[in-house]
Structures are given as C-alpha cells and as structure tokens.
Amino acid sequence: MKKADLVASAVLAILSVYLMVKSMELPIGWLEGEGPGGGAFPFWLSAGMLICCVFIFIRNLRRKSPEGQSTEIFMDRESARLFLTVLVSLSVMIGLIHIVGIYISIPLFFIFYMRHLGKHPWPLVLAISLSAPVLTFVFFEKLLLILLPKGITEEWFYIFY
Amino acid sequence: MELLGHLYDGFAVTLTPFNLTMLVLGVSVGLFVGAMPGLGSVNGVAILLPATFAIGEASPTSAIIFLCALYYGAMYGGAISSIMLGIPGASTAVATTFDGRPMAIKGEAEKALIAAAAASFFGGTVSVVLFTLFAPPLADFALRFGPPEEFALMVMAFATFVGLGSESILKTLFAIAFGLVLSSVGLDIISGRPRLIFGEITGFMHGINFLVLAIGIYGIGEILWTIESTKGKVTVSQAKVTLRSIVTTVKSLRSCIGTMTFGALLGYFVGILPAAGATPGSLMAYGMAKNFSKTPEKFGTGIVEGVVAPEAANNAASTGSMLPMLTLGIPGSPTTAILLGGMIIWGLTPGPNLFVEEEEFVWGLISSLYVANAAALVLNIAFIPLFMTVLRLPFTILAPIIFVLCVVGGYAPTTTMHDVWLMLIFGLGGYLLRKLEYPVAPIVLAIVLGPLAEQSMRQSLIMALGSPVIFFERPLSLMFMIFAIMLFILPLAKKYFTVRNKNKR
C-alpha cells in the first residue's frame, strides 16, 4: 500500500500540473471590469490539488500517514488477473460498439462473461445473452425513444421504424 | 393549515395512477438494488437516471417520485442482505449486520427482517413529518440568499467533508478540488470561451456530464470493487415469514420505541449534513443505543434493539439529506447530488424558488415520501421469499447486466461514444482512488455543485469589484464562512488535543 500510495500521489501531482498548464490557456488573473479570468477557477484549484499531492507524498515518505506504514499489498495476483480480465472484456465490448453496434456487442460480452468467468451452463448463458439485446431495444429505443449505436448493423433495423 | 392544504394537493399528484405506478416500480427496484450486496441507493439512482429522461422532460414530478421511491426502497432493502448474508446490502446497512446477522444465525432471521422493516417505516415516517414541517420555513429563509450567501453555503458544504469525514484530510481536499476542476471543463460560463479541452477532443466542448462521472464511479467502479470483495462463497440464512410472526414481532417492538425515536432523530439531523449521511448516521445510532442501554453487553449478540436503531436512522437520514437539496440546492448525500443533477436536466432550478414556482413538484415529492414509505414496508415483507432467490443470484450474472446498463446509461444522455469511454475511465479511476483511500463522494458532489459554485463566486466578486471581503461583510454569508472555517480547523484541533493529552500522560 505504501508504494502504491506514493506512486498515486506522484501521478496525481503530474496530472495537477498538467491541469494548471491547461488552465492557463485562458487568463488566470484579474481582468479589469470583468472579474476573475476564465482560467482562474480551475487554475487555483489545480494548484490546490498539487499542494495536497505533495503533502501526501511527503507524509508517506516520513511514515506519518497510515498509508506510509502499511505493509498490506495493493492487489494480489489472483485479484489482479480477474480485475484485468473484466476490464479488458469491458473495453473490448465498448470498442466493438463502434464497429458492430450495441446489439452484437452486448450478447458477445454476456457470453464471454457468463461462460468464461461464471462457468454457467450454455442454455442459461444463451437465454440471457439473447434476451438482453431484445429487452434493451424495446426499453430504450421503443419506450424511451433513445437511439443506440448500431455500427454496420444499422440497416437491419430499418424494418422496425 | 396552509401546510395541510399543500399536502392535500401533493397527495392528489402522487395518487394519480401513473405516479403511483412509478412509485411502486421505484420501491421495488430500490428494494432489489438495496438487497444486492454492494449495491445501494446511489448506484441504483446513478445507473437508472438516464432511463427517466423521457419521463422527466414530460413530467419531472413522476421522474423524481420514481427515483425517491428507489432511494427509499434501497434503504429498506439494505437490511435484507445484512441479515441473511451477513454482508451489508449497501454501506448504509453496515450497522445492521452487527446484531442482524447474529439474530439470523440464532434462527431469528424473520424476526430481524420484520423488525428492520418496521423500524425503517418508523424512522421514515418520523423524518418525513419533520421534513414537511422544516422544509417550507427553510426555503422561505433561503429566498433571501444572494450570490455571496450561495457561495458561502457551498464552501460550508465542502467543509463538512473535511471536518466530519473519516478519510485523510489531504485526500478529501484533493477530491473536492479535483471534482471542481472537472466541472469547469467546457465553455467558460462568463466569457463563453472553451477551456480544458483535453487533447483538443471536441467531445469536451459540452463539458463533462456529471452523470458520466456518477455512473462511472458508482456503476463500473462499484462493480469492480464488489467483484474483488465477494470472491468468497456466501451462505444464505433461511426465514419463513407468517402473519403471526409479523404480529408478534411488531408487538414486541413496543419496548424499542425509545431507541427507534432516538435513532430516527439522530439519523435525520446527521443526514442533513452533506458529508455525513445514512452510513455514519446509522453507525452513530447503533453506538448511542448501545451506550444508553441498560444492557450494553448484549449488543452484538443478536438483539432487536441493535437492528432497529440503525434501520430507523438510515431511513431518516435519507429523508434528511433531501431537505438541503430541495430547499437550498445543496445535496445532503451523493444520492441526492445525482437527483439534483437530474432536476437540472429536467429543466428545474433546485433551490428555494422551487417552493414558489414548482409547488406541484415539491409537494408531490413530499407526499410521495409518505406513500413510498408505506409501500416499501408492505412490499418488503410480502416479497421476502423473492429476495431470498435474488440473494442467491450469482454475481457473474448480475455484474455483466449492470455493466451493460452502465454503458447504455452513459450513452443515453448525450448519445455520444465519447461519454461511454469517459465513463469507463472514470470507473477505473474511481475504483483505483477508492482503493487508495481517496474519498469519491466529494468528487461527485463537487462536479454537480461546481458550475453553481463558480458562478456564484464570480458574480459576488464582480459585485464587490474584486474584493473577497464581500463574503465576510454580509451577515449570513459571514455566518456560513465562520462555520466553514471552524469545520476546516476541527480536525487539526482534534489532533492537537489528542497529542497534548498523550504528552500529559
């Protein structure tokens, strides 16, 4: 935990500096007759973030904070593997929406998740994977009138409108 | 008398067939979400807010009735898995596990479940009555606020996180500032110029939608968190609820009225504070009930008092957190922060003016709380067998369903894939921050309040020709600022005194 906390505060400090620099695209000082410039609010808050990060880092190094004394590990191997599998499959699902649309990518995601991670029997997996896109379509597109991305499958849906 | 007239009109709004359907639906979803380990009201409201857009634009009252009923239902539902699994259904039901789980192990699961439901109803009713009495005068008072008062009030709201929060002060301050910076992405409200357009991606021009952040953190991030914490197998206790067990349990609760009343009052007032809420409220109620009990040693072994105190408190806190949201435009909890954002999307301006301009909305909402409370009590007890099945639902089925709901929910508000990717990033970031013990609630509150805070600050400064003294000149804003400063100093003072006491010894 100690190491992870140190790395995190360093990364967040860099993020804060980036946000400060980015805020400077707009005036950060006082504009006569206009009040504070458009960049002032984010700039000074990012500066505050930076100060917090620096202190978190220093307190950790001097072992003054609970994180600085913690010997607990951030994530064990097994958890990390599960975590990465979930994260990658989720990203692939979202990526596939761009190409094959949401109605192909949702069932694929269900099949992978329930079969690979859940080890559920095929009939159950297929029942849920195939009913999910139908329910999504009926609820969002028909009931709430929100059109969802369909990628190359766009034409298949013309008959429904 | 005027109050009763308003309430009467409110009930007329709530009891229309459509609104009543929304209410029952909301309570049922809430009970389900609350009963699922790891998911609570905030997750349910965040994930399902996009689904209410179509209703919300036509009738914000129906949409808020649905979401508030969900909020309420989740407070009831949380107790179910606390008792049956020993895993809190939501963080708000942590304290319920202390005595609820031992009761279930002793074979008194049905008694614990009924007592929890009855206490929730009691706490809910007491707090809704308090809400009805307090809200109108508070809104009336808040009508006098100008930009400096509004800004000072928001500073005070953020200060409560520092003064009363349990996380590291530095990390809390970081989270507040980070949320506020995220809220400033997009067009500068005063000069109209674009700012913080990361990587010159045009998707950032319309700003970062608070919902994308909320669904990311409370949808994706929460599930990632739960996947890790529920790896082990769990055992579900058995309970059979009969009419007779209901009657005998409710009768036996007569001796607990004092504990429940105390829990409800404590929960209500703790709930009003932005940083505190149902979780600390219920923990405090449990602690107090134990301290004031004649038999404190029995707490933790499975006694009814230990269940009713936190359950009365967490329902009361959820009502309490709606008070500042509705009257001041300052949410009292992460869930109400999301509700507040929803109200803005539906075209309402939260704050005291609601009581003047949107009477139907305000009183419809208040009266719906009475009805939702009763509906939750009935549905909760009636469907206990159904919840048992729900609790046995493997997480490998539930998790992908929630992920898909998050993706669709993240896409719906703006219909751009940009927001879906952003949501994934926030989900991952929120999970990592939470793991590193950075509080995430202030980030959500800050992104909702950010635009309002910046606007009121800049308007005040323009009014005062750039002198920040304005915040300390006007009596009300001075009062808020003093409270805020006290809250900021509180943790430092506490530390100073503990160190000094140690040295004395």
PDB file of C-alpha atoms in Angstrom, chain B residues 73-334:
ATOM      1  CA  GLY B  73     -36.692   1.182  -1.160  1.00  0.00           C
ATOM      2  CA  ALA B  74     -32.912   0.744  -1.150  1.00  0.00           C
ATOM      3  CA  MET B  75     -32.771   1.825   2.493  1.00  0.00           C
ATOM      4  CA  TYR B  76     -35.228  -0.952   3.356  1.00  0.00           C
ATOM      5  CA  GLY B  77     -33.556  -3.482   1.079  1.00  0.00           C
ATOM      6  CA  GLY B  78     -30.089  -2.956   2.524  1.00  0.00           C
ATOM      7  CA  ALA B  79     -31.137  -4.705   5.723  1.00  0.00           C
ATOM      8  CA  ILE B  80     -32.116  -7.878   3.872  1.00  0.00           C
ATOM      9  CA  SER B  81     -28.643  -8.966   2.836  1.00  0.00           C
ATOM     10  CA  SER B  82     -27.125  -7.628   6.054  1.00  0.00           C
ATOM     11  CA  ILE B  83     -29.298 -10.076   7.957  1.00  0.00           C
ATOM     12  CA  MET B  84     -29.446 -13.012   5.546  1.00  0.00           C
ATOM     13  CA  LEU B  85     -25.874 -12.989   4.213  1.00  0.00           C
ATOM     14  CA  GLY B  86     -24.022 -11.017   6.833  1.00  0.00           C
ATOM     15  CA  ILE B  87     -22.796  -8.783   4.013  1.00  0.00           C
ATOM     16  CA  PRO B  88     -24.221  -5.261   4.091  1.00  0.00           C
ATOM     17  CA  GLY B  89     -26.539  -4.761   1.124  1.00  0.00           C
ATOM     18  CA  ALA B  90     -25.291  -1.193   0.993  1.00  0.00           C
ATOM     19  CA  SER B  91     -22.823   0.748   3.111  1.00  0.00           C
ATOM     20  CA  THR B  92     -25.843   2.325   4.804  1.00  0.00           C
ATOM     21  CA  ALA B  93     -26.750  -1.073   6.279  1.00  0.00           C
ATOM     22  CA  VAL B  94     -23.337  -1.899   7.761  1.00  0.00           C
ATOM     23  CA  ALA B  95     -24.544  -1.290  11.300  1.00  0.00           C
ATOM     24  CA  THR B  96     -27.484  -3.625  10.718  1.00  0.00           C
ATOM     25  CA  THR B  97     -25.115  -6.583  10.345  1.00  0.00           C
ATOM     26  CA  PHE B  98     -23.830  -6.178  13.929  1.00  0.00           C
ATOM     27  CA  ASP B  99     -26.957  -7.601  15.505  1.00  0.00           C
ATOM     28  CA  GLY B 100     -28.983  -8.635  12.464  1.00  0.00           C
ATOM     29  CA  ARG B 101     -26.573 -11.360  11.415  1.00  0.00           C
ATOM     30  CA  PRO B 102     -26.262 -12.929  14.916  1.00  0.00           C
ATOM     31  CA  MET B 103     -30.070 -12.967  15.073  1.00  0.00           C
ATOM     32  CA  ALA B 104     -30.249 -14.861  11.779  1.00  0.00           C
ATOM     33  CA  ILE B 105     -27.630 -17.340  12.986  1.00  0.00           C
ATOM     34  CA  LYS B 106     -29.675 -17.873  16.158  1.00  0.00           C
ATOM     35  CA  GLY B 107     -32.616 -18.766  13.912  1.00  0.00           C
ATOM     36  CA  GLU B 108     -34.454 -15.487  14.403  1.00  0.00           C
ATOM     37  CA  ALA B 109     -33.984 -14.247  10.831  1.00  0.00           C
ATOM     38  CA  GLU B 110     -37.655 -13.496  10.256  1.00  0.00           C
ATOM     39  CA  LYS B 111     -37.857 -11.548  13.486  1.00  0.00           C
ATOM     40  CA  ALA B 112     -34.834  -9.474  12.454  1.00  0.00           C
ATOM     41  CA  LEU B 113     -36.244  -8.835   8.977  1.00  0.00           C
ATOM     42  CA  ILE B 114     -39.635  -7.730  10.268  1.00  0.00           C
ATOM     43  CA  ALA B 115     -38.080  -5.573  12.985  1.00  0.00           C
ATOM     44  CA  ALA B 116     -35.811  -3.949  10.384  1.00  0.00           C
ATOM     45  CA  ALA B 117     -38.755  -3.190   8.107  1.00  0.00           C
ATOM     46  CA  ALA B 118     -40.889  -1.863  10.949  1.00  0.00           C
ATOM     47  CA  ALA B 119     -38.035   0.315  12.245  1.00  0.00           C
ATOM     48  CA  SER B 120     -37.385   1.633   8.735  1.00  0.00           C
ATOM     49  CA  PHE B 121     -41.047   2.561   8.467  1.00  0.00           C
ATOM     50  CA  PHE B 122     -40.959   4.246  11.848  1.00  0.00           C
ATOM     51  CA  GLY B 123     -37.767   6.184  11.079  1.00  0.00           C
ATOM     52  CA  GLY B 124     -39.049   7.111   7.650  1.00  0.00           C
ATOM     53  CA  THR B 125     -42.353   8.404   8.955  1.00  0.00           C
ATOM     54  CA  VAL B 126     -40.853  10.470  11.781  1.00  0.00           C
ATOM     55  CA  SER B 127     -38.379  12.054   9.369  1.00  0.00           C
ATOM     56  CA  VAL B 128     -40.935  12.788   6.654  1.00  0.00           C
ATOM     57  CA  VAL B 129     -43.107  14.592   9.203  1.00  0.00           C
ATOM     58  CA  LEU B 130     -40.057  16.618  10.313  1.00  0.00           C
ATOM     59  CA  PHE B 131     -39.267  17.274   6.662  1.00  0.00           C
ATOM     60  CA  THR B 132     -42.783  18.575   5.989  1.00  0.00           C
ATOM     61  CA  LEU B 133     -42.548  20.934   8.952  1.00  0.00           C
ATOM     62  CA  PHE B 134     -38.988  22.194   8.331  1.00  0.00           C
ATOM     63  CA  ALA B 135     -38.802  22.496   4.570  1.00  0.00           C
ATOM     64  CA  PRO B 136     -41.151  25.449   3.907  1.00  0.00           C
ATOM     65  CA  PRO B 137     -39.665  27.822   6.534  1.00  0.00           C
ATOM     66  CA  LEU B 138     -36.122  26.902   5.485  1.00  0.00           C
ATOM     67  CA  ALA B 139     -36.910  27.562   1.820  1.00  0.00           C
ATOM     68  CA  ASP B 140     -38.540  30.820   2.797  1.00  0.00           C
ATOM     69  CA  PHE B 141     -35.402  31.834   4.667  1.00  0.00           C
ATOM     70  CA  ALA B 142     -33.161  30.791   1.765  1.00  0.00           C
ATOM     71  CA  LEU B 143     -35.072  33.006  -0.673  1.00  0.00           C
ATOM     72  CA  ARG B 144     -33.100  35.933   0.768  1.00  0.00           C
ATOM     73  CA  PHE B 145     -29.762  34.467  -0.349  1.00  0.00           C
ATOM     74  CA  GLY B 146     -27.728  36.311  -2.975  1.00  0.00           C
ATOM     75  CA  PRO B 147     -24.614  35.003  -4.782  1.00  0.00           C
ATOM     76  CA  PRO B 148     -22.262  35.587  -1.791  1.00  0.00           C
ATOM     77  CA  GLU B 149     -24.535  33.591   0.546  1.00  0.00           C
ATOM     78  CA  GLU B 150     -24.899  30.822  -2.011  1.00  0.00           C
ATOM     79  CA  PHE B 151     -21.134  30.575  -2.410  1.00  0.00           C
ATOM     80  CA  ALA B 152     -20.506  30.667   1.338  1.00  0.00           C
ATOM     81  CA  LEU B 153     -23.082  27.915   1.820  1.00  0.00           C
ATOM     82  CA  MET B 154     -21.286  25.730  -0.736  1.00  0.00           C
ATOM     83  CA  VAL B 155     -17.941  26.345   0.953  1.00  0.00           C
ATOM     84  CA  MET B 156     -19.602  25.210   4.156  1.00  0.00           C
ATOM     85  CA  ALA B 157     -20.990  22.097   2.444  1.00  0.00           C
ATOM     86  CA  PHE B 158     -17.496  21.149   1.266  1.00  0.00           C
ATOM     87  CA  ALA B 159     -16.041  21.990   4.656  1.00  0.00           C
ATOM     88  CA  THR B 160     -18.268  19.340   6.261  1.00  0.00           C
ATOM     89  CA  PHE B 161     -16.307  16.707   4.332  1.00  0.00           C
ATOM     90  CA  VAL B 162     -13.088  17.959   5.883  1.00  0.00           C
ATOM     91  CA  GLY B 163     -14.474  18.449   9.380  1.00  0.00           C
ATOM     92  CA  LEU B 164     -16.642  15.363   9.651  1.00  0.00           C
ATOM     93  CA  GLY B 165     -15.295  12.973   7.034  1.00  0.00           C
ATOM     94  CA  SER B 166     -13.392   9.907   8.123  1.00  0.00           C
ATOM     95  CA  GLU B 167     -10.799   9.892   5.322  1.00  0.00           C
ATOM     96  CA  SER B 168      -7.475  11.693   5.280  1.00  0.00           C
ATOM     97  CA  ILE B 169      -7.958  15.476   5.145  1.00  0.00           C
ATOM     98  CA  LEU B 170      -5.433  15.935   2.343  1.00  0.00           C
ATOM     99  CA  LYS B 171      -7.119  13.290   0.227  1.00  0.00           C
ATOM    100  CA  THR B 172     -10.530  14.814   0.903  1.00  0.00           C
ATOM    101  CA  LEU B 173      -9.307  18.271  -0.131  1.00  0.00           C
ATOM    102  CA  PHE B 174      -7.769  16.754  -3.253  1.00  0.00           C
ATOM    103  CA  ALA B 175     -11.062  15.060  -4.142  1.00  0.00           C
ATOM    104  CA  ILE B 176     -13.069  18.266  -3.711  1.00  0.00           C
ATOM    105  CA  ALA B 177     -10.663  20.297  -5.869  1.00  0.00           C
ATOM    106  CA  PHE B 178     -10.481  17.569  -8.489  1.00  0.00           C
ATOM    107  CA  GLY B 179     -14.283  17.390  -8.792  1.00  0.00           C
ATOM    108  CA  LEU B 180     -14.492  21.168  -9.102  1.00  0.00           C
ATOM    109  CA  VAL B 181     -11.819  21.238 -11.831  1.00  0.00           C
ATOM    110  CA  LEU B 182     -13.661  18.512 -13.760  1.00  0.00           C
ATOM    111  CA  SER B 183     -16.829  20.584 -13.507  1.00  0.00           C
ATOM    112  CA  SER B 184     -15.076  23.541 -15.142  1.00  0.00           C
ATOM    113  CA  VAL B 185     -14.275  21.658 -18.358  1.00  0.00           C
ATOM    114  CA  GLY B 186     -16.134  23.034 -21.367  1.00  0.00           C
ATOM    115  CA  LEU B 187     -17.220  26.577 -22.068  1.00  0.00           C
ATOM    116  CA  ASP B 188     -16.378  29.252 -19.513  1.00  0.00           C
ATOM    117  CA  ILE B 189     -19.768  30.470 -18.285  1.00  0.00           C
ATOM    118  CA  ILE B 190     -18.829  34.146 -18.221  1.00  0.00           C
ATOM    119  CA  SER B 191     -16.572  34.736 -21.233  1.00  0.00           C
ATOM    120  CA  GLY B 192     -18.006  31.867 -23.300  1.00  0.00           C
ATOM    121  CA  ARG B 193     -14.515  30.682 -24.308  1.00  0.00           C
ATOM    122  CA  PRO B 194     -13.603  26.985 -24.333  1.00  0.00           C
ATOM    123  CA  ARG B 195     -11.280  25.758 -21.598  1.00  0.00           C
ATOM    124  CA  LEU B 196      -9.620  22.492 -20.535  1.00  0.00           C
ATOM    125  CA  ILE B 197     -10.348  20.830 -23.873  1.00  0.00           C
ATOM    126  CA  PHE B 198      -8.042  17.826 -23.312  1.00  0.00           C
ATOM    127  CA  GLY B 199      -6.251  16.691 -26.451  1.00  0.00           C
ATOM    128  CA  GLU B 200      -8.432  19.133 -28.423  1.00  0.00           C
ATOM    129  CA  ILE B 201     -11.172  16.459 -28.453  1.00  0.00           C
ATOM    130  CA  THR B 202     -14.406  18.219 -29.368  1.00  0.00           C
ATOM    131  CA  GLY B 203     -16.376  15.956 -27.020  1.00  0.00           C
ATOM    132  CA  PHE B 204     -15.084  18.043 -24.110  1.00  0.00           C
ATOM    133  CA  MET B 205     -16.680  21.212 -25.513  1.00  0.00           C
ATOM    134  CA  HIS B 206     -20.017  20.357 -23.897  1.00  0.00           C
ATOM    135  CA  GLY B 207     -18.299  19.773 -20.572  1.00  0.00           C
ATOM    136  CA  ILE B 208     -18.155  16.622 -18.504  1.00  0.00           C
ATOM    137  CA  ASN B 209     -21.649  15.417 -17.758  1.00  0.00           C
ATOM    138  CA  PHE B 210     -21.938  14.685 -14.039  1.00  0.00           C
ATOM    139  CA  LEU B 211     -23.836  11.513 -14.889  1.00  0.00           C
ATOM    140  CA  VAL B 212     -20.897  10.107 -16.818  1.00  0.00           C
ATOM    141  CA  LEU B 213     -18.796  10.547 -13.696  1.00  0.00           C
ATOM    142  CA  ALA B 214     -21.523   9.238 -11.386  1.00  0.00           C
ATOM    143  CA  ILE B 215     -22.227   6.130 -13.464  1.00  0.00           C
ATOM    144  CA  GLY B 216     -18.502   5.576 -13.896  1.00  0.00           C
ATOM    145  CA  ILE B 217     -17.812   5.712 -10.168  1.00  0.00           C
ATOM    146  CA  TYR B 218     -21.000   4.202  -8.760  1.00  0.00           C
ATOM    147  CA  GLY B 219     -21.691   1.775 -11.608  1.00  0.00           C
ATOM    148  CA  ILE B 220     -18.487   0.498 -13.189  1.00  0.00           C
ATOM    149  CA  GLY B 221     -16.212   1.348 -10.254  1.00  0.00           C
ATOM    150  CA  GLU B 222     -18.554  -0.141  -7.660  1.00  0.00           C
ATOM    151  CA  ILE B 223     -18.895  -3.438  -9.547  1.00  0.00           C
ATOM    152  CA  LEU B 224     -15.118  -3.696  -9.982  1.00  0.00           C
ATOM    153  CA  TRP B 225     -14.915  -3.168  -6.228  1.00  0.00           C
ATOM    154  CA  THR B 226     -17.587  -5.759  -5.465  1.00  0.00           C
ATOM    155  CA  ILE B 227     -16.067  -8.376  -7.778  1.00  0.00           C
ATOM    156  CA  GLU B 228     -12.993  -8.285  -5.627  1.00  0.00           C
ATOM    157  CA  SER B 229     -14.763  -8.282  -2.277  1.00  0.00           C
ATOM    158  CA  THR B 230     -17.354 -11.016  -2.960  1.00  0.00           C
ATOM    159  CA  LYS B 231     -14.998 -13.631  -4.344  1.00  0.00           C
ATOM    160  CA  GLY B 232     -15.723 -15.996  -1.479  1.00  0.00           C
ATOM    161  CA  LYS B 233     -18.830 -18.155  -1.222  1.00  0.00           C
ATOM    162  CA  VAL B 234     -21.641 -16.937   0.985  1.00  0.00           C
ATOM    163  CA  THR B 235     -24.410 -18.745   2.820  1.00  0.00           C
ATOM    164  CA  VAL B 236     -27.973 -17.524   2.840  1.00  0.00           C
ATOM    165  CA  SER B 237     -29.953 -17.962   6.048  1.00  0.00           C
ATOM    166  CA  GLN B 238     -33.479 -19.287   5.923  1.00  0.00           C
ATOM    167  CA  ALA B 239     -36.537 -17.368   7.037  1.00  0.00           C
ATOM    168  CA  LYS B 240     -40.230 -18.071   6.914  1.00  0.00           C
ATOM    169  CA  VAL B 241     -42.480 -15.094   7.408  1.00  0.00           C
ATOM    170  CA  THR B 242     -46.003 -15.724   8.612  1.00  0.00           C
ATOM    171  CA  LEU B 243     -48.740 -13.315   9.588  1.00  0.00           C
ATOM    172  CA  ARG B 244     -48.342 -14.495  13.149  1.00  0.00           C
ATOM    173  CA  SER B 245     -44.613 -13.763  13.262  1.00  0.00           C
ATOM    174  CA  ILE B 246     -45.326 -10.278  11.917  1.00  0.00           C
ATOM    175  CA  VAL B 247     -47.891  -9.561  14.624  1.00  0.00           C
ATOM    176  CA  THR B 248     -45.779 -10.884  17.489  1.00  0.00           C
ATOM    177  CA  THR B 249     -42.639  -9.088  16.310  1.00  0.00           C
ATOM    178  CA  VAL B 250     -44.378  -5.755  15.856  1.00  0.00           C
ATOM    179  CA  LYS B 251     -45.965  -6.111  19.308  1.00  0.00           C
ATOM    180  CA  SER B 252     -42.580  -6.841  20.866  1.00  0.00           C
ATOM    181  CA  LEU B 253     -41.164  -3.691  19.290  1.00  0.00           C
ATOM    182  CA  ARG B 254     -43.165  -1.555  21.716  1.00  0.00           C
ATOM    183  CA  SER B 255     -40.260  -1.713  24.140  1.00  0.00           C
ATOM    184  CA  CYS B 256     -37.957  -0.319  21.444  1.00  0.00           C
ATOM    185  CA  ILE B 257     -39.938   2.843  20.675  1.00  0.00           C
ATOM    186  CA  GLY B 258     -37.447   4.996  22.569  1.00  0.00           C
ATOM    187  CA  THR B 259     -34.475   3.505  20.708  1.00  0.00           C
ATOM    188  CA  MET B 260     -36.218   3.941  17.364  1.00  0.00           C
ATOM    189  CA  THR B 261     -37.246   7.538  18.040  1.00  0.00           C
ATOM    190  CA  PHE B 262     -33.734   8.388  19.092  1.00  0.00           C
ATOM    191  CA  GLY B 263     -32.295   6.654  16.023  1.00  0.00           C
ATOM    192  CA  ALA B 264     -34.720   8.462  13.736  1.00  0.00           C
ATOM    193  CA  LEU B 265     -33.951  11.920  15.143  1.00  0.00           C
ATOM    194  CA  LEU B 266     -30.210  11.337  15.101  1.00  0.00           C
ATOM    195  CA  GLY B 267     -30.318   9.926  11.571  1.00  0.00           C
ATOM    196  CA  TYR B 268     -32.405  12.815  10.330  1.00  0.00           C
ATOM    197  CA  PHE B 269     -30.072  15.540  11.573  1.00  0.00           C
ATOM    198  CA  VAL B 270     -26.906  13.694  10.552  1.00  0.00           C
ATOM    199  CA  GLY B 271     -28.483  13.128   7.138  1.00  0.00           C
ATOM    200  CA  ILE B 272     -28.891  16.853   6.558  1.00  0.00           C
ATOM    201  CA  LEU B 273     -25.102  17.371   6.606  1.00  0.00           C
ATOM    202  CA  PRO B 274     -23.528  16.871   3.173  1.00  0.00           C
ATOM    203  CA  ALA B 275     -20.531  14.857   4.342  1.00  0.00           C
ATOM    204  CA  ALA B 276     -22.356  12.642   6.762  1.00  0.00           C
ATOM    205  CA  GLY B 277     -25.405  10.691   5.762  1.00  0.00           C
ATOM    206  CA  ALA B 278     -27.105   7.374   6.208  1.00  0.00           C
ATOM    207  CA  THR B 279     -23.909   5.387   6.817  1.00  0.00           C
ATOM    208  CA  PRO B 280     -22.420   7.399   9.704  1.00  0.00           C
ATOM    209  CA  GLY B 281     -25.967   8.181  10.885  1.00  0.00           C
ATOM    210  CA  SER B 282     -26.810   4.523  11.347  1.00  0.00           C
ATOM    211  CA  LEU B 283     -23.425   3.715  12.893  1.00  0.00           C
ATOM    212  CA  MET B 284     -23.853   6.574  15.370  1.00  0.00           C
ATOM    213  CA  ALA B 285     -27.394   5.460  16.188  1.00  0.00           C
ATOM    214  CA  TYR B 286     -26.114   1.965  16.905  1.00  0.00           C
ATOM    215  CA  GLY B 287     -23.321   3.298  19.100  1.00  0.00           C
ATOM    216  CA  MET B 288     -25.647   5.607  21.012  1.00  0.00           C
ATOM    217  CA  ALA B 289     -28.257   2.894  21.514  1.00  0.00           C
ATOM    218  CA  LYS B 290     -25.520   0.722  22.977  1.00  0.00           C
ATOM    219  CA  ASN B 291     -24.219   3.474  25.246  1.00  0.00           C
ATOM    220  CA  PHE B 292     -27.634   4.354  26.623  1.00  0.00           C
ATOM    221  CA  SER B 293     -28.751   0.774  27.007  1.00  0.00           C
ATOM    222  CA  LYS B 294     -29.078  -0.826  30.428  1.00  0.00           C
ATOM    223  CA  THR B 295     -27.544  -3.972  28.980  1.00  0.00           C
ATOM    224  CA  PRO B 296     -24.823  -2.774  26.586  1.00  0.00           C
ATOM    225  CA  GLU B 297     -23.021  -6.125  26.765  1.00  0.00           C
ATOM    226  CA  LYS B 298     -25.911  -7.779  24.906  1.00  0.00           C
ATOM    227  CA  PHE B 299     -25.313  -5.661  21.789  1.00  0.00           C
ATOM    228  CA  GLY B 300     -23.661  -7.702  19.078  1.00  0.00           C
ATOM    229  CA  THR B 301     -25.108 -10.970  20.306  1.00  0.00           C
ATOM    230  CA  GLY B 302     -28.290 -10.595  18.278  1.00  0.00           C
ATOM    231  CA  ILE B 303     -30.836  -8.342  19.967  1.00  0.00           C
ATOM    232  CA  VAL B 304     -33.678  -6.415  18.352  1.00  0.00           C
ATOM    233  CA  GLU B 305     -32.504  -3.016  19.664  1.00  0.00           C
ATOM    234  CA  GLY B 306     -29.307  -3.384  17.662  1.00  0.00           C
ATOM    235  CA  VAL B 307     -31.325  -3.800  14.470  1.00  0.00           C
ATOM    236  CA  VAL B 308     -33.977  -1.156  14.953  1.00  0.00           C
ATOM    237  CA  ALA B 309     -31.625   1.687  15.933  1.00  0.00           C
ATOM    238  CA  PRO B 310     -29.547   1.739  12.702  1.00  0.00           C
ATOM    239  CA  GLU B 311     -32.526   0.895  10.492  1.00  0.00           C
ATOM    240  CA  ALA B 312     -34.634   3.756  11.838  1.00  0.00           C
ATOM    241  CA  ALA B 313     -31.600   6.027  11.433  1.00  0.00           C
ATOM    242  CA  ASN B 314     -30.680   5.187   7.834  1.00  0.00           C
ATOM    243  CA  ASN B 315     -34.197   5.778   6.548  1.00  0.00           C
ATOM    244  CA  ALA B 316     -34.454   9.014   8.488  1.00  0.00           C
ATOM    245  CA  ALA B 317     -31.085  10.100   7.093  1.00  0.00           C
ATOM    246  CA  SER B 318     -32.184   9.567   3.530  1.00  0.00           C
ATOM    247  CA  THR B 319     -35.107  11.918   4.101  1.00  0.00           C
ATOM    248  CA  GLY B 320     -32.846  14.320   5.966  1.00  0.00           C
ATOM    249  CA  SER B 321     -30.450  14.534   3.021  1.00  0.00           C
ATOM    250  CA  MET B 322     -33.319  15.678   0.803  1.00  0.00           C
ATOM    251  CA  LEU B 323     -34.005  18.706   2.980  1.00  0.00           C
ATOM    252  CA  PRO B 324     -30.984  20.813   1.921  1.00  0.00           C
ATOM    253  CA  MET B 325     -31.280  19.513  -1.662  1.00  0.00           C
ATOM    254  CA  LEU B 326     -34.815  20.763  -2.049  1.00  0.00           C
ATOM    255  CA  THR B 327     -34.647  23.966  -0.004  1.00  0.00           C
ATOM    256  CA  LEU B 328     -31.076  25.204  -0.543  1.00  0.00           C
ATOM    257  CA  GLY B 329     -29.974  23.410  -3.696  1.00  0.00           C
ATOM    258  CA  ILE B 330     -27.163  21.734  -1.716  1.00  0.00           C
ATOM    259  CA  PRO B 331     -27.376  17.937  -1.735  1.00  0.00           C
ATOM    260  CA  GLY B 332     -27.085  16.163   1.610  1.00  0.00           C
ATOM    261  CA  SER B 333     -25.682  12.906   0.182  1.00  0.00           C
ATOM    262  CA  PRO B 334     -24.154  11.507  -3.039  1.00  0.00           C
TER     263      PRO B 334
END
